[in-house]
CSV table of C-alpha atoms in Angstrom, one decimal:
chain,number,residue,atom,x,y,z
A,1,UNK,CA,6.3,1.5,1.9
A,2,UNK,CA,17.9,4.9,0.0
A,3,UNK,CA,18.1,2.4,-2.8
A,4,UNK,CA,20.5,3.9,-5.3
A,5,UNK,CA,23.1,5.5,-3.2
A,6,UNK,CA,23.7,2.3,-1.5
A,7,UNK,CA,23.5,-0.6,-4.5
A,8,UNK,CA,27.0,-1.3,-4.7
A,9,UNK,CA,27.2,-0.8,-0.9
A,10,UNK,CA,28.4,-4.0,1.0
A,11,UNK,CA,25.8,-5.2,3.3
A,12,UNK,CA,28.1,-5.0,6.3
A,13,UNK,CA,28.6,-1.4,5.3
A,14,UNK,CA,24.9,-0.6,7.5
A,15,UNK,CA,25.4,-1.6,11.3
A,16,UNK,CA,21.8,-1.6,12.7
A,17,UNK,CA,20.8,-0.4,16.4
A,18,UNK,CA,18.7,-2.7,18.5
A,19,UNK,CA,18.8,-0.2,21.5
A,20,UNK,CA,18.7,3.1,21.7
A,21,UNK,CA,19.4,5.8,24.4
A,22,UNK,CA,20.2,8.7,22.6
A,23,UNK,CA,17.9,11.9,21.7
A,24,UNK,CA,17.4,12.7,17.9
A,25,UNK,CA,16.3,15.8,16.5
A,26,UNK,CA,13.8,13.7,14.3
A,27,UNK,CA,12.7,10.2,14.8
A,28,UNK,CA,10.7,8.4,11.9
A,29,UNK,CA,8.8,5.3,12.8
A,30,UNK,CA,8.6,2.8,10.3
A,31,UNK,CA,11.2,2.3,7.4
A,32,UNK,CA,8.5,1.9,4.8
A,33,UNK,CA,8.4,4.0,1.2
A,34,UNK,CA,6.9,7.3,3.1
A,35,UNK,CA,9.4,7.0,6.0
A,36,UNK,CA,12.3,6.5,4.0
A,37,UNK,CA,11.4,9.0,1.4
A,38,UNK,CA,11.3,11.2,4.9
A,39,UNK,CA,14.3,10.1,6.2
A,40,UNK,CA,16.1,10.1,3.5
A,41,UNK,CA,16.1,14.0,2.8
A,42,UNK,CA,15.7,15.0,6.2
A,43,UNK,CA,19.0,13.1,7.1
A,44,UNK,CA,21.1,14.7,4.1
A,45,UNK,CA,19.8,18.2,5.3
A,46,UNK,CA,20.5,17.9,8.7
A,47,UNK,CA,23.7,15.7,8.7
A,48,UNK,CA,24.1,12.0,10.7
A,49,UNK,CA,22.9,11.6,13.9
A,50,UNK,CA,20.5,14.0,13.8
A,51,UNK,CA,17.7,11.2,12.4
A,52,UNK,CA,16.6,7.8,13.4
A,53,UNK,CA,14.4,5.5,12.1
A,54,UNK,CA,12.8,3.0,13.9
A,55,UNK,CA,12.3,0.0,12.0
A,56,UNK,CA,12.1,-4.0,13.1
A,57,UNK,CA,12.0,-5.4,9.7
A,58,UNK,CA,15.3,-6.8,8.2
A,59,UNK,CA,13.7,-6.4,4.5
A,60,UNK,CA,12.1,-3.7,2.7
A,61,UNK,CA,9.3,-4.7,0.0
A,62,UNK,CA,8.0,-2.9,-2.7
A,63,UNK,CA,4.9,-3.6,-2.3
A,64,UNK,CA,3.3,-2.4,-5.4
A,65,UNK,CA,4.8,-5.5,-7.3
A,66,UNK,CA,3.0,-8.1,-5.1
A,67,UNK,CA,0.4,-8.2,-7.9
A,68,UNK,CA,2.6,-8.9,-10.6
A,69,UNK,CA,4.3,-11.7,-8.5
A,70,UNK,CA,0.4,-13.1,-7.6
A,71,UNK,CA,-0.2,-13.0,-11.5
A,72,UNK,CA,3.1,-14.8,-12.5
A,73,UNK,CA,4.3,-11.8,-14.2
A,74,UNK,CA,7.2,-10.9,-11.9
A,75,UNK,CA,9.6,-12.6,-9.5
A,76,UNK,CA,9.4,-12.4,-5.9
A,77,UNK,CA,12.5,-11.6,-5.9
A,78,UNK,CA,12.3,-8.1,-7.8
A,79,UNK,CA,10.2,-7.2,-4.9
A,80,UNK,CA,12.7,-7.1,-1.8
A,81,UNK,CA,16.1,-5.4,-0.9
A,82,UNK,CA,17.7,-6.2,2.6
A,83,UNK,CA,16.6,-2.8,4.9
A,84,UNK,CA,20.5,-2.0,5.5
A,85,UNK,CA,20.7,-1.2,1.8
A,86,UNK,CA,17.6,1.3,2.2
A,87,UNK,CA,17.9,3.1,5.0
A,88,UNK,CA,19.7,6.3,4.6
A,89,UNK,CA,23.3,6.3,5.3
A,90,UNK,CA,23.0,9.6,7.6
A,91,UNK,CA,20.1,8.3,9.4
A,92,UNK,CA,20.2,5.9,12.8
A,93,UNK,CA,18.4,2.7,12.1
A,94,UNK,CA,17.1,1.5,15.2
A,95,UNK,CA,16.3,-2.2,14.6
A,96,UNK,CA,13.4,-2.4,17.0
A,97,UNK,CA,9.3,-2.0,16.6
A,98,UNK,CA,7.8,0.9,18.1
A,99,UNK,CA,5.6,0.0,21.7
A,100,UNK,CA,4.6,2.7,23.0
A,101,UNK,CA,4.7,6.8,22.1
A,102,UNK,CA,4.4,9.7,24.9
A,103,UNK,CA,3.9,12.7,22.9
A,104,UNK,CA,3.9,14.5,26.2
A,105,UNK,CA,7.0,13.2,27.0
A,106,UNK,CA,8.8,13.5,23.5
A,107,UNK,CA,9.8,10.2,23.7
A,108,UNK,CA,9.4,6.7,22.1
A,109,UNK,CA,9.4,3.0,24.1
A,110,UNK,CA,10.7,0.6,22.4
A,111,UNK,CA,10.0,-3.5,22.6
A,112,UNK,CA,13.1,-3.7,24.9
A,113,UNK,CA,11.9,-1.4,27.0
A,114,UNK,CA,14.1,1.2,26.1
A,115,UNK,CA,13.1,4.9,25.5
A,116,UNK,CA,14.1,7.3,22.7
A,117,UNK,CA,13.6,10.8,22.6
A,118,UNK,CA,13.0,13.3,19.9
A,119,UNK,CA,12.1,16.7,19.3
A,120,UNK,CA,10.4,16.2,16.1
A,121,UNK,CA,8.6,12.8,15.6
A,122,UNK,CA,7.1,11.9,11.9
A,123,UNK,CA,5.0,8.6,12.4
A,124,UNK,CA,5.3,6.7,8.7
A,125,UNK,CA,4.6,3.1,10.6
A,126,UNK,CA,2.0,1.8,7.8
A,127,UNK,CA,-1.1,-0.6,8.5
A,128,UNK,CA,-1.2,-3.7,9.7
A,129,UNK,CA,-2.7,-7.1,8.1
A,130,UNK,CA,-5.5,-8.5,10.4
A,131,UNK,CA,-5.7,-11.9,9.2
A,132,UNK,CA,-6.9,-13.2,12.8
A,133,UNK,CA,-9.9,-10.9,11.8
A,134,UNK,CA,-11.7,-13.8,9.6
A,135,UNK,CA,-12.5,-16.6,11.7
A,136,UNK,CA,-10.4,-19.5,10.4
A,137,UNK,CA,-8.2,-17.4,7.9
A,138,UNK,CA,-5.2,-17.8,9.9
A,139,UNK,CA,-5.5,-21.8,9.9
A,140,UNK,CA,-6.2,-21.7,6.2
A,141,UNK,CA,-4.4,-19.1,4.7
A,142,UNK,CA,-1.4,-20.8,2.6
A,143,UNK,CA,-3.0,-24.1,1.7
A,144,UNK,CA,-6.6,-25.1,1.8
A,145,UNK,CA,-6.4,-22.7,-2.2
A,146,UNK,CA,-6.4,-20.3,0.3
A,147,UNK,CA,-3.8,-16.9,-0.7
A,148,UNK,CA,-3.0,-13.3,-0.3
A,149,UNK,CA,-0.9,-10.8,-2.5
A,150,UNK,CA,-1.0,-8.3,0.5
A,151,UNK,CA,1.9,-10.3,2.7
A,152,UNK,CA,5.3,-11.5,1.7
A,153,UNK,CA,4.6,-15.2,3.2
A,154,UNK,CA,1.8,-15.5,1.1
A,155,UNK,CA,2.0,-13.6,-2.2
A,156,UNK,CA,3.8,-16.3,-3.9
A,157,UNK,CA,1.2,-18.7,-3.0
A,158,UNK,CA,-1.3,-17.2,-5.6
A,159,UNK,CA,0.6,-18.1,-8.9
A,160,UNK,CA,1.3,-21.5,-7.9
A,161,UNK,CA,-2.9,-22.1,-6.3
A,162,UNK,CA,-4.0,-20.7,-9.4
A,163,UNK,CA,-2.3,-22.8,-11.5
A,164,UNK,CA,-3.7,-26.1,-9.7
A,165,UNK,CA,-7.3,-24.7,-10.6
A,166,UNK,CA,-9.3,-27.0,-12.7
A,167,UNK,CA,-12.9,-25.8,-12.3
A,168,UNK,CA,-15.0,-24.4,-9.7
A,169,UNK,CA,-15.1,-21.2,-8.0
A,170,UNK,CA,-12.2,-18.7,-7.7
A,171,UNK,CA,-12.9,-15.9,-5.1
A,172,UNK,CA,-11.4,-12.7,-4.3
A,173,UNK,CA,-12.4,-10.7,-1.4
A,174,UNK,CA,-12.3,-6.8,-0.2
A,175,UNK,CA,-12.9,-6.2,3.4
A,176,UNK,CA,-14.8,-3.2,5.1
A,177,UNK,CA,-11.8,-1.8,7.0
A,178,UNK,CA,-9.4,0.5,5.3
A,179,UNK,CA,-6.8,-1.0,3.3
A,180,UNK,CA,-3.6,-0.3,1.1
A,181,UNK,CA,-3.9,-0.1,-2.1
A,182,UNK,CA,-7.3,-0.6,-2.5
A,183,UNK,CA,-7.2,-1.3,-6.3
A,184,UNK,CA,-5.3,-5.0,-5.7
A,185,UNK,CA,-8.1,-7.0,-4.3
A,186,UNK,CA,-9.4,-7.0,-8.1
A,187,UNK,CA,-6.7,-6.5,-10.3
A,188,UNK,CA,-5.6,-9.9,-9.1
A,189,UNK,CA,-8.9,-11.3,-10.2
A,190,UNK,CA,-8.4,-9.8,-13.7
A,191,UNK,CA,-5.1,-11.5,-14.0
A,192,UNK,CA,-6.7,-15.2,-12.7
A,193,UNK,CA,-9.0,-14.8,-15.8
A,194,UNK,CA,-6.6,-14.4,-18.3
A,195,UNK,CA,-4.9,-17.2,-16.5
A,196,UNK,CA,-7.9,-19.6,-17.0
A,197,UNK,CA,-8.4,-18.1,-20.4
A,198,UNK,CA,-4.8,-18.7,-21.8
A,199,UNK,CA,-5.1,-22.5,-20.1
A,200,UNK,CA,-8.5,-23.3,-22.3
A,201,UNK,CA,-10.9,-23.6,-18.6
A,202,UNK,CA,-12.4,-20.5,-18.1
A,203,UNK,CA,-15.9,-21.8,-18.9
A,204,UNK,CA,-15.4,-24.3,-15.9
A,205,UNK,CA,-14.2,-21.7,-13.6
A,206,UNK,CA,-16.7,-19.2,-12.3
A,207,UNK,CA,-14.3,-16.0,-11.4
A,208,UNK,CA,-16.1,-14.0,-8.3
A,209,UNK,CA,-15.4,-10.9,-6.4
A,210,UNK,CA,-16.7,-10.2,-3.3
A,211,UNK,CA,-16.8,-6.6,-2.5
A,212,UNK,CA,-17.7,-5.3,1.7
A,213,UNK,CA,-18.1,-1.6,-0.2
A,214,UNK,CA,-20.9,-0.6,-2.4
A,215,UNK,CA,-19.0,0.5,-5.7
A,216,UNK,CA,-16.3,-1.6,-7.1
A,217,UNK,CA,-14.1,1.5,-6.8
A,218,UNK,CA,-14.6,4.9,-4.9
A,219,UNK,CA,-14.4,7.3,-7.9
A,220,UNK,CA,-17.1,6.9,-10.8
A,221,UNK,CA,-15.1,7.7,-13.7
A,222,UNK,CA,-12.9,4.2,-12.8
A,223,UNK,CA,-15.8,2.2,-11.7
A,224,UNK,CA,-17.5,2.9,-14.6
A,225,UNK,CA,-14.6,1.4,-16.1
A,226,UNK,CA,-13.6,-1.4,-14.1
A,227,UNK,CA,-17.9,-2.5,-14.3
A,228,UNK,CA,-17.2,-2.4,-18.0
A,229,UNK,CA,-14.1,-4.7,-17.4
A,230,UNK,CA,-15.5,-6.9,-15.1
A,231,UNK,CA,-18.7,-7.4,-17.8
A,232,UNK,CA,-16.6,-8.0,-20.1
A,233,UNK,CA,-14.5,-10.9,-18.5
A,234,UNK,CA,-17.7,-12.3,-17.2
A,235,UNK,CA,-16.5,-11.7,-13.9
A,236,UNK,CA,-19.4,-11.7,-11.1
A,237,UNK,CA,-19.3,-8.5,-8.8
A,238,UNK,CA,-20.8,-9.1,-5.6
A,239,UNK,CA,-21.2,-5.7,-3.5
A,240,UNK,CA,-21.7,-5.3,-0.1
A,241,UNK,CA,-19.8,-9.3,0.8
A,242,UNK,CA,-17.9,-9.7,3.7
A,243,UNK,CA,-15.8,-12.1,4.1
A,244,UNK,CA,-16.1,-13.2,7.8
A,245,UNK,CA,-14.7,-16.6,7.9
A,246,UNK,CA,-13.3,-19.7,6.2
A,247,UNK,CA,-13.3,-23.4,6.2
A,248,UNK,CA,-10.1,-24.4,4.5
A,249,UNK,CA,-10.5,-28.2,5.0
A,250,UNK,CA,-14.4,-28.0,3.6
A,251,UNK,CA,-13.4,-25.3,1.1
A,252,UNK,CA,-16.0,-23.1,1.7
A,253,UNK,CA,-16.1,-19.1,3.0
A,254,UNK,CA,-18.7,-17.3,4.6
A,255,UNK,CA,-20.0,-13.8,3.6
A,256,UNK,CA,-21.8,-11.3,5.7
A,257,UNK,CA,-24.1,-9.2,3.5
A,258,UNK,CA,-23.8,-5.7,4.4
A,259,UNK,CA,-25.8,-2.3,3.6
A,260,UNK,CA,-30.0,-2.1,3.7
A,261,UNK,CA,-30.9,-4.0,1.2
A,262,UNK,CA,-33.3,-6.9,2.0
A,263,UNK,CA,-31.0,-9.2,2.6
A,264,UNK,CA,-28.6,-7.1,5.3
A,265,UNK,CA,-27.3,-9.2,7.7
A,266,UNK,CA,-27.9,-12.4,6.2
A,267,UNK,CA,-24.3,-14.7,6.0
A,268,UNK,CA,-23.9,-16.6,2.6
A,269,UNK,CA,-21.3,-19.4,2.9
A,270,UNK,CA,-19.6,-20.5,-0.8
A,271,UNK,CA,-17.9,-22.9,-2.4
A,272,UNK,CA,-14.3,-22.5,-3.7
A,273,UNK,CA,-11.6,-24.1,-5.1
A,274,UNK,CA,-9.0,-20.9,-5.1
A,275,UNK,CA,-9.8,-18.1,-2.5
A,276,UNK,CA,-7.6,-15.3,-2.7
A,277,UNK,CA,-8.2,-12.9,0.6
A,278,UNK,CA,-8.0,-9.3,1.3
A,279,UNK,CA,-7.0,-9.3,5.1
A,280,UNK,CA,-8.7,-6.8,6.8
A,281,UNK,CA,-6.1,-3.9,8.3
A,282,UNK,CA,-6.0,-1.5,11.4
A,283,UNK,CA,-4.1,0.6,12.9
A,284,UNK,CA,-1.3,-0.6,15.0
A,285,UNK,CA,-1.8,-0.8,19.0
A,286,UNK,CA,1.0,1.3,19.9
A,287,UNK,CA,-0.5,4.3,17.7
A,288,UNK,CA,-4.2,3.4,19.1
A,289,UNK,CA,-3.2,3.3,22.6
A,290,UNK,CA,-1.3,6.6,22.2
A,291,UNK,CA,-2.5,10.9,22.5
A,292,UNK,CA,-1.6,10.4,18.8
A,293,UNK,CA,-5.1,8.7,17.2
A,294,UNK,CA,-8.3,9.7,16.8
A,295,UNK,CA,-10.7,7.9,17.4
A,296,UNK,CA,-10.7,5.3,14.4
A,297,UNK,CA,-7.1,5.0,15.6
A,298,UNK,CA,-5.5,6.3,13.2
A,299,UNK,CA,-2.5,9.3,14.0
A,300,UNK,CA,-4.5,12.4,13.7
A,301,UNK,CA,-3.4,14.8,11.6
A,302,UNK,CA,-4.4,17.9,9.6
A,303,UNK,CA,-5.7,17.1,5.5
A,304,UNK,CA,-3.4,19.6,3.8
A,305,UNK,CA,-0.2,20.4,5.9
A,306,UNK,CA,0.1,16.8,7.8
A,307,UNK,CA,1.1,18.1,11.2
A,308,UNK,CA,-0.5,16.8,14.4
A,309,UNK,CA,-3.7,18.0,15.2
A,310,UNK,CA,-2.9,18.7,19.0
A,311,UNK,CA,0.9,17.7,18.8
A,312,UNK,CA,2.8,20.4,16.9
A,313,UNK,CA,6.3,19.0,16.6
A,314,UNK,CA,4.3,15.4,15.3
A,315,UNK,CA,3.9,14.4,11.7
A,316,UNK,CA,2.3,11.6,9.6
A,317,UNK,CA,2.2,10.4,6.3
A,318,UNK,CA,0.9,6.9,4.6
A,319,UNK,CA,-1.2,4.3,5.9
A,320,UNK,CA,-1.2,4.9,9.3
A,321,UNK,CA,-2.7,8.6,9.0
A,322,UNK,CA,-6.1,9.8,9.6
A,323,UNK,CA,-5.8,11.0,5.3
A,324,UNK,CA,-9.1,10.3,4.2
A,325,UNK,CA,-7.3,9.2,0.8
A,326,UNK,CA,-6.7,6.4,-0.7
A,327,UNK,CA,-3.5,4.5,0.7
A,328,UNK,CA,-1.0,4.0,-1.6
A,329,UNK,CA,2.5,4.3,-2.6
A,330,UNK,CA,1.8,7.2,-4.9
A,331,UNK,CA,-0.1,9.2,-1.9
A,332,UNK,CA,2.9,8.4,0.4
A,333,UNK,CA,5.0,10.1,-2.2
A,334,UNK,CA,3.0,13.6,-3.0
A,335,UNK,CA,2.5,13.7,1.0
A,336,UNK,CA,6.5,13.2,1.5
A,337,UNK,CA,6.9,16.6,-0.4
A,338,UNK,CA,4.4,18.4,1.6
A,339,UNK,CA,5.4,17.0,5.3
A,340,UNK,CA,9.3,17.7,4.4
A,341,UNK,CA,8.8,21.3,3.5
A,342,UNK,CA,6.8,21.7,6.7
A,343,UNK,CA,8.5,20.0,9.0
A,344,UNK,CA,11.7,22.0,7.8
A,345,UNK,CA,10.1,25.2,7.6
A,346,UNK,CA,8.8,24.5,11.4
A,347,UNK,CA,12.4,23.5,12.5
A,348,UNK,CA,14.5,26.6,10.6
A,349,UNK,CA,11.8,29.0,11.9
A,350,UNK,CA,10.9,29.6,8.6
A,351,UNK,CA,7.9,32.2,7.4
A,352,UNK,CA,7.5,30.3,4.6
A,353,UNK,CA,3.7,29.5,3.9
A,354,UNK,CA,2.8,25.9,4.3
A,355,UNK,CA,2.5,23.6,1.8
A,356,UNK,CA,-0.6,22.0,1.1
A,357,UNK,CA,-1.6,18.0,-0.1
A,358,UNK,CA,-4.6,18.1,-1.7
A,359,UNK,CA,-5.2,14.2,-1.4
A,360,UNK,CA,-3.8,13.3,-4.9
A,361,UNK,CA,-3.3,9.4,-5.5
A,362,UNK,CA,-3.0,6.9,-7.6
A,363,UNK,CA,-4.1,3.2,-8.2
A,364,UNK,CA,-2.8,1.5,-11.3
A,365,UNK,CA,-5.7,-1.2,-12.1
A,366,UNK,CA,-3.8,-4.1,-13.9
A,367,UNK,CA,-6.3,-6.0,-16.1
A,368,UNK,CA,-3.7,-8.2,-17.6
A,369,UNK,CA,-0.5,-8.6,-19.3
A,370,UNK,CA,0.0,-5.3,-21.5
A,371,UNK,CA,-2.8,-3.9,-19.9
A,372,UNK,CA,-3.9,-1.4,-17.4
A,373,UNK,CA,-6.0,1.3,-16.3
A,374,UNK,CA,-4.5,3.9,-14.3
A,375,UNK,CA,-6.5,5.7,-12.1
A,376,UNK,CA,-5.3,9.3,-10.5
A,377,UNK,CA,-7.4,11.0,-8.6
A,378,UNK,CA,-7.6,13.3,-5.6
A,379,UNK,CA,-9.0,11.1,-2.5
A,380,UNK,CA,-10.0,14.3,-1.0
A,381,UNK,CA,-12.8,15.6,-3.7
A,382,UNK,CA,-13.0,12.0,-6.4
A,383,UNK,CA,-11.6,14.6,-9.0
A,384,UNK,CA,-9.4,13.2,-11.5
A,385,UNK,CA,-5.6,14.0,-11.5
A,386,UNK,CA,-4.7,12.3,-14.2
A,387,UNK,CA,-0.9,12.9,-15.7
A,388,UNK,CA,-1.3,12.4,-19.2
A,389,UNK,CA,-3.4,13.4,-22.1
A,390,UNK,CA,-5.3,10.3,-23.1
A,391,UNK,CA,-8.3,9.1,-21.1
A,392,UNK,CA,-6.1,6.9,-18.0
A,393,UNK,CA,-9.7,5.4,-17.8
A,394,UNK,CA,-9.3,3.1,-20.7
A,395,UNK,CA,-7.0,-0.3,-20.6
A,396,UNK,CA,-3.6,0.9,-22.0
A,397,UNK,CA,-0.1,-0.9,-23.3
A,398,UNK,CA,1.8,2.5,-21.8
A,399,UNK,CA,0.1,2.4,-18.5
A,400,UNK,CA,0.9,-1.3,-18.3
A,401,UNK,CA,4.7,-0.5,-19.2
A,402,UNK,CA,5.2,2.6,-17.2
A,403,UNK,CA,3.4,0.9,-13.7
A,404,UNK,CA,5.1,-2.7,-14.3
A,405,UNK,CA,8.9,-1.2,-15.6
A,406,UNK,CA,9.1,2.0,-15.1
A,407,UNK,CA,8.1,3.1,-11.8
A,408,UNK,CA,9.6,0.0,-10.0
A,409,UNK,CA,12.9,1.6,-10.8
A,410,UNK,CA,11.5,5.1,-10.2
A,411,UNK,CA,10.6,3.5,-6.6
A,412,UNK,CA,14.0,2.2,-5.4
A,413,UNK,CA,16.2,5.2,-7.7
A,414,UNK,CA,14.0,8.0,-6.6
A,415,UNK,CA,11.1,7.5,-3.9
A,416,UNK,CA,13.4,5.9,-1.4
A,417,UNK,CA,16.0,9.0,-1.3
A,418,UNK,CA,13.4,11.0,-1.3
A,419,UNK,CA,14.1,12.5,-4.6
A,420,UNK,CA,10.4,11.1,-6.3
A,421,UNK,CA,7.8,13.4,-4.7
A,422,UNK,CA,4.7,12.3,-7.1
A,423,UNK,CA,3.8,13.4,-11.2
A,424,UNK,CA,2.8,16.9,-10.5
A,425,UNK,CA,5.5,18.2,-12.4
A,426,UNK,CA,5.2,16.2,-15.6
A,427,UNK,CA,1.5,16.9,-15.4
A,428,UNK,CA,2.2,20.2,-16.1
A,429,UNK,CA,3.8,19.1,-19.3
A,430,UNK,CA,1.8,15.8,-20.7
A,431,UNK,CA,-1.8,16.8,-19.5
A,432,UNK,CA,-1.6,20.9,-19.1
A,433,UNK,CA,-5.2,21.7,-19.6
A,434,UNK,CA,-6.3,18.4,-17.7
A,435,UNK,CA,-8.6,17.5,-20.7
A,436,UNK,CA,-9.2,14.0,-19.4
């Protein structure tokens, strides 16, 4: 989901908006990574006031970390920087959530009632966490053993359950619905494990993850890999689980097995002494109620240029796009490139030809401290993209470094002022013939 410019800013140097009446040439919802990598360049092109973004949060999270902080391996605190040191100092940040959009109308309601209107609109707004989707998550979640890495109110809850885990069963779930970073559900596993390992009680504590999908991951070359993994750790993979509700009093969550197998639409309730869940995500109502979505709700826009598919002056990027990628970080990055070319192109009445994404992402599967497999991979085709020469398949020290030091700075330096479009370029350089 402009970092560097505005460090050694004061905070009371960024004066948020919490009601708008103006008209911007381009409006951004959501001050996420993808809408701030937007923003960010759009802003410094067109000068201030020609940008807003529309954003209720007071705190910007770098979301990729919330595994490191789950595992114990990095402070919650590395994670967040207050929004008015992010958002781009040419850009209007209105401090409100998105209610409604009229594409019709060019214009934008906001949650007090007033409107905004654009002429371009690029819809960046993200996913959001349905933890009311598991009956009895919402009651549990934060005691009970019960966690989640995927929201800040919960993530540092993981760590400290873990630790209090004697014996018995530690869970960790993946949902049916799309998610971010779809990789996280079981790299936290991996890290519990090492956990147990390092304490002397991982043969009283059966490690199990429950999986909605039928792979372990969606490209074979890195579920071959994370199978391998998950053997290794004598970690139990359970495909086709649901998670569909838990007792946090009794200790116990409830499974719906999916698929055709024999067993399809049985429920299998289990035991647990730490549950760590992957909330199942949707689209946000004010994009599903708009012209915007398609029918899975999701903004609808084309594959390889990101423009609206009935809506020309519309863009989106990220989570809340109909992208049939994987939603990460990394995507939202190689799709910023793409949409800010076209979008500019569009509004200069350029000839240029289009850009094109091609669906590249990336999920960096942590398997413990100093190690990690990084998967790249186009979410359009399940080819490989990987950036380097050696095999990204196999658990590495340098994948480990460059996800868990490296790219956190890349993220706040680079992504966020829109300087960090993706590894395209060093591919070119560390991996030329794609060997791997």
């Amino acid at each position: 989901m402009l970092a560097a410019r505005s460090v050694f800013r004061p905070c009371w140097a960024r004066f948020a908006s919490t009601a708008a009446s103006s008209s911007y040439k381009i409006v951004v919802i959501g001050g996420g990574a993808g809408g701030l990598a937007v923003s960010s360049t759009l802003s410094e092109k067109l000068g201030a006031g020609e940008v807003a973004v529309i954003e209720p949060a007071t705190r910007h999270y770098q979301q990729p970390l919330f595994t490191f902080v789950g595992g114990g391996l990095k402070s919650f605190n590395d994670t967040h920087r207050p929004m008015a040191d992010v958002v781009p100092p040419n850009a209007e940040w209105i401090n409100q959530a998105a209610a409604q959009v009229d594409p019709a109308a060019n214009t934008v309601t906001l949650a007090d009632g007033s409107t905004v209107a654009y002429d371009y609109l690029v819809v960046a707004a993200g996913i959001e966490l349905n933890f009311a989707g598991v009956k009895g998550l919402e009651a549990a979640i934060g005691k009970n053993g019960v966690a989640s890495n995927y929201s800040p109110k919960y993530v540092q809850n993981t760590f400290e359950f873990l630790q209090n885990v004697r014996q018995g069963n530690a869970l960790f779930t993946m949902p049916a619905t799309p998610v971010k970073c779809a990789g996280a559900p079981q790299k936290i596993a991996y890290l519990a494990d090492e956990l147990f390992r390092a304490k002397g009680i991982r043969n009283q504590v059966d490690v199990n993850y429950y999986t909605a999908l039928g792979k372990i991951f969606a490209v074979d070359k890195y579920a071959d890999a994370m199978n391998a993994v998950a053997k290794s750790r004598d970690i139990n993979v359970n495909l086709f689980h649901d998670l569909v509700a838990v007792d946090g009093p009794a200790k116990q969550a409830t499974f719906k097995i999916l698929g055709s197998g024999p067993r399809a639409g049985e429920s299998v309730t289990v035991p647990y002494e730490f549950l760590h869940v992957t909330p199942p995500m949707k689209p946000y109502d004010f994009i599903k109620r708009s012209a915007l979505a398609n029918a899975a709700g999701f903004v609808d826009v084309n594959q390889h240029t990101l423009q609206h598919s009935k809506f020309s002056n519309v863009y989106a990027l990220g989570d809340c796009s109909s992208l049939p990628t994987s939603k990460t970080a990394a995507a939202a990055a190689a799709q910023s490139r793409v949409l800010k070319h076209n979008l500019l192109a569009q509004i200069q009445g350029s000839s240029v030809p289009a850009l094109e994404y091609d669906g590249y992402t990336s999920c960096p599967l942590v398997t413990g401290k100093h190690k990690l497999v990084l998967a790249e991979f186009s979410g359009y085709t399940g080819t490989p993209q990987e950036t380097f020469f050696f095999n990204q398949a196999k658990e590495h020290a340098f994948s480990y470094w460059l996800t868990a030091d490296v790219l956190p700075a890349v993220y706040w330096n680079s992504m966020l002022k829109g300087t960090w479009n993706g590894p395209s370029a060093i591919r070119k350089v560390a991996n030329p013939t794609s060997a791997n």
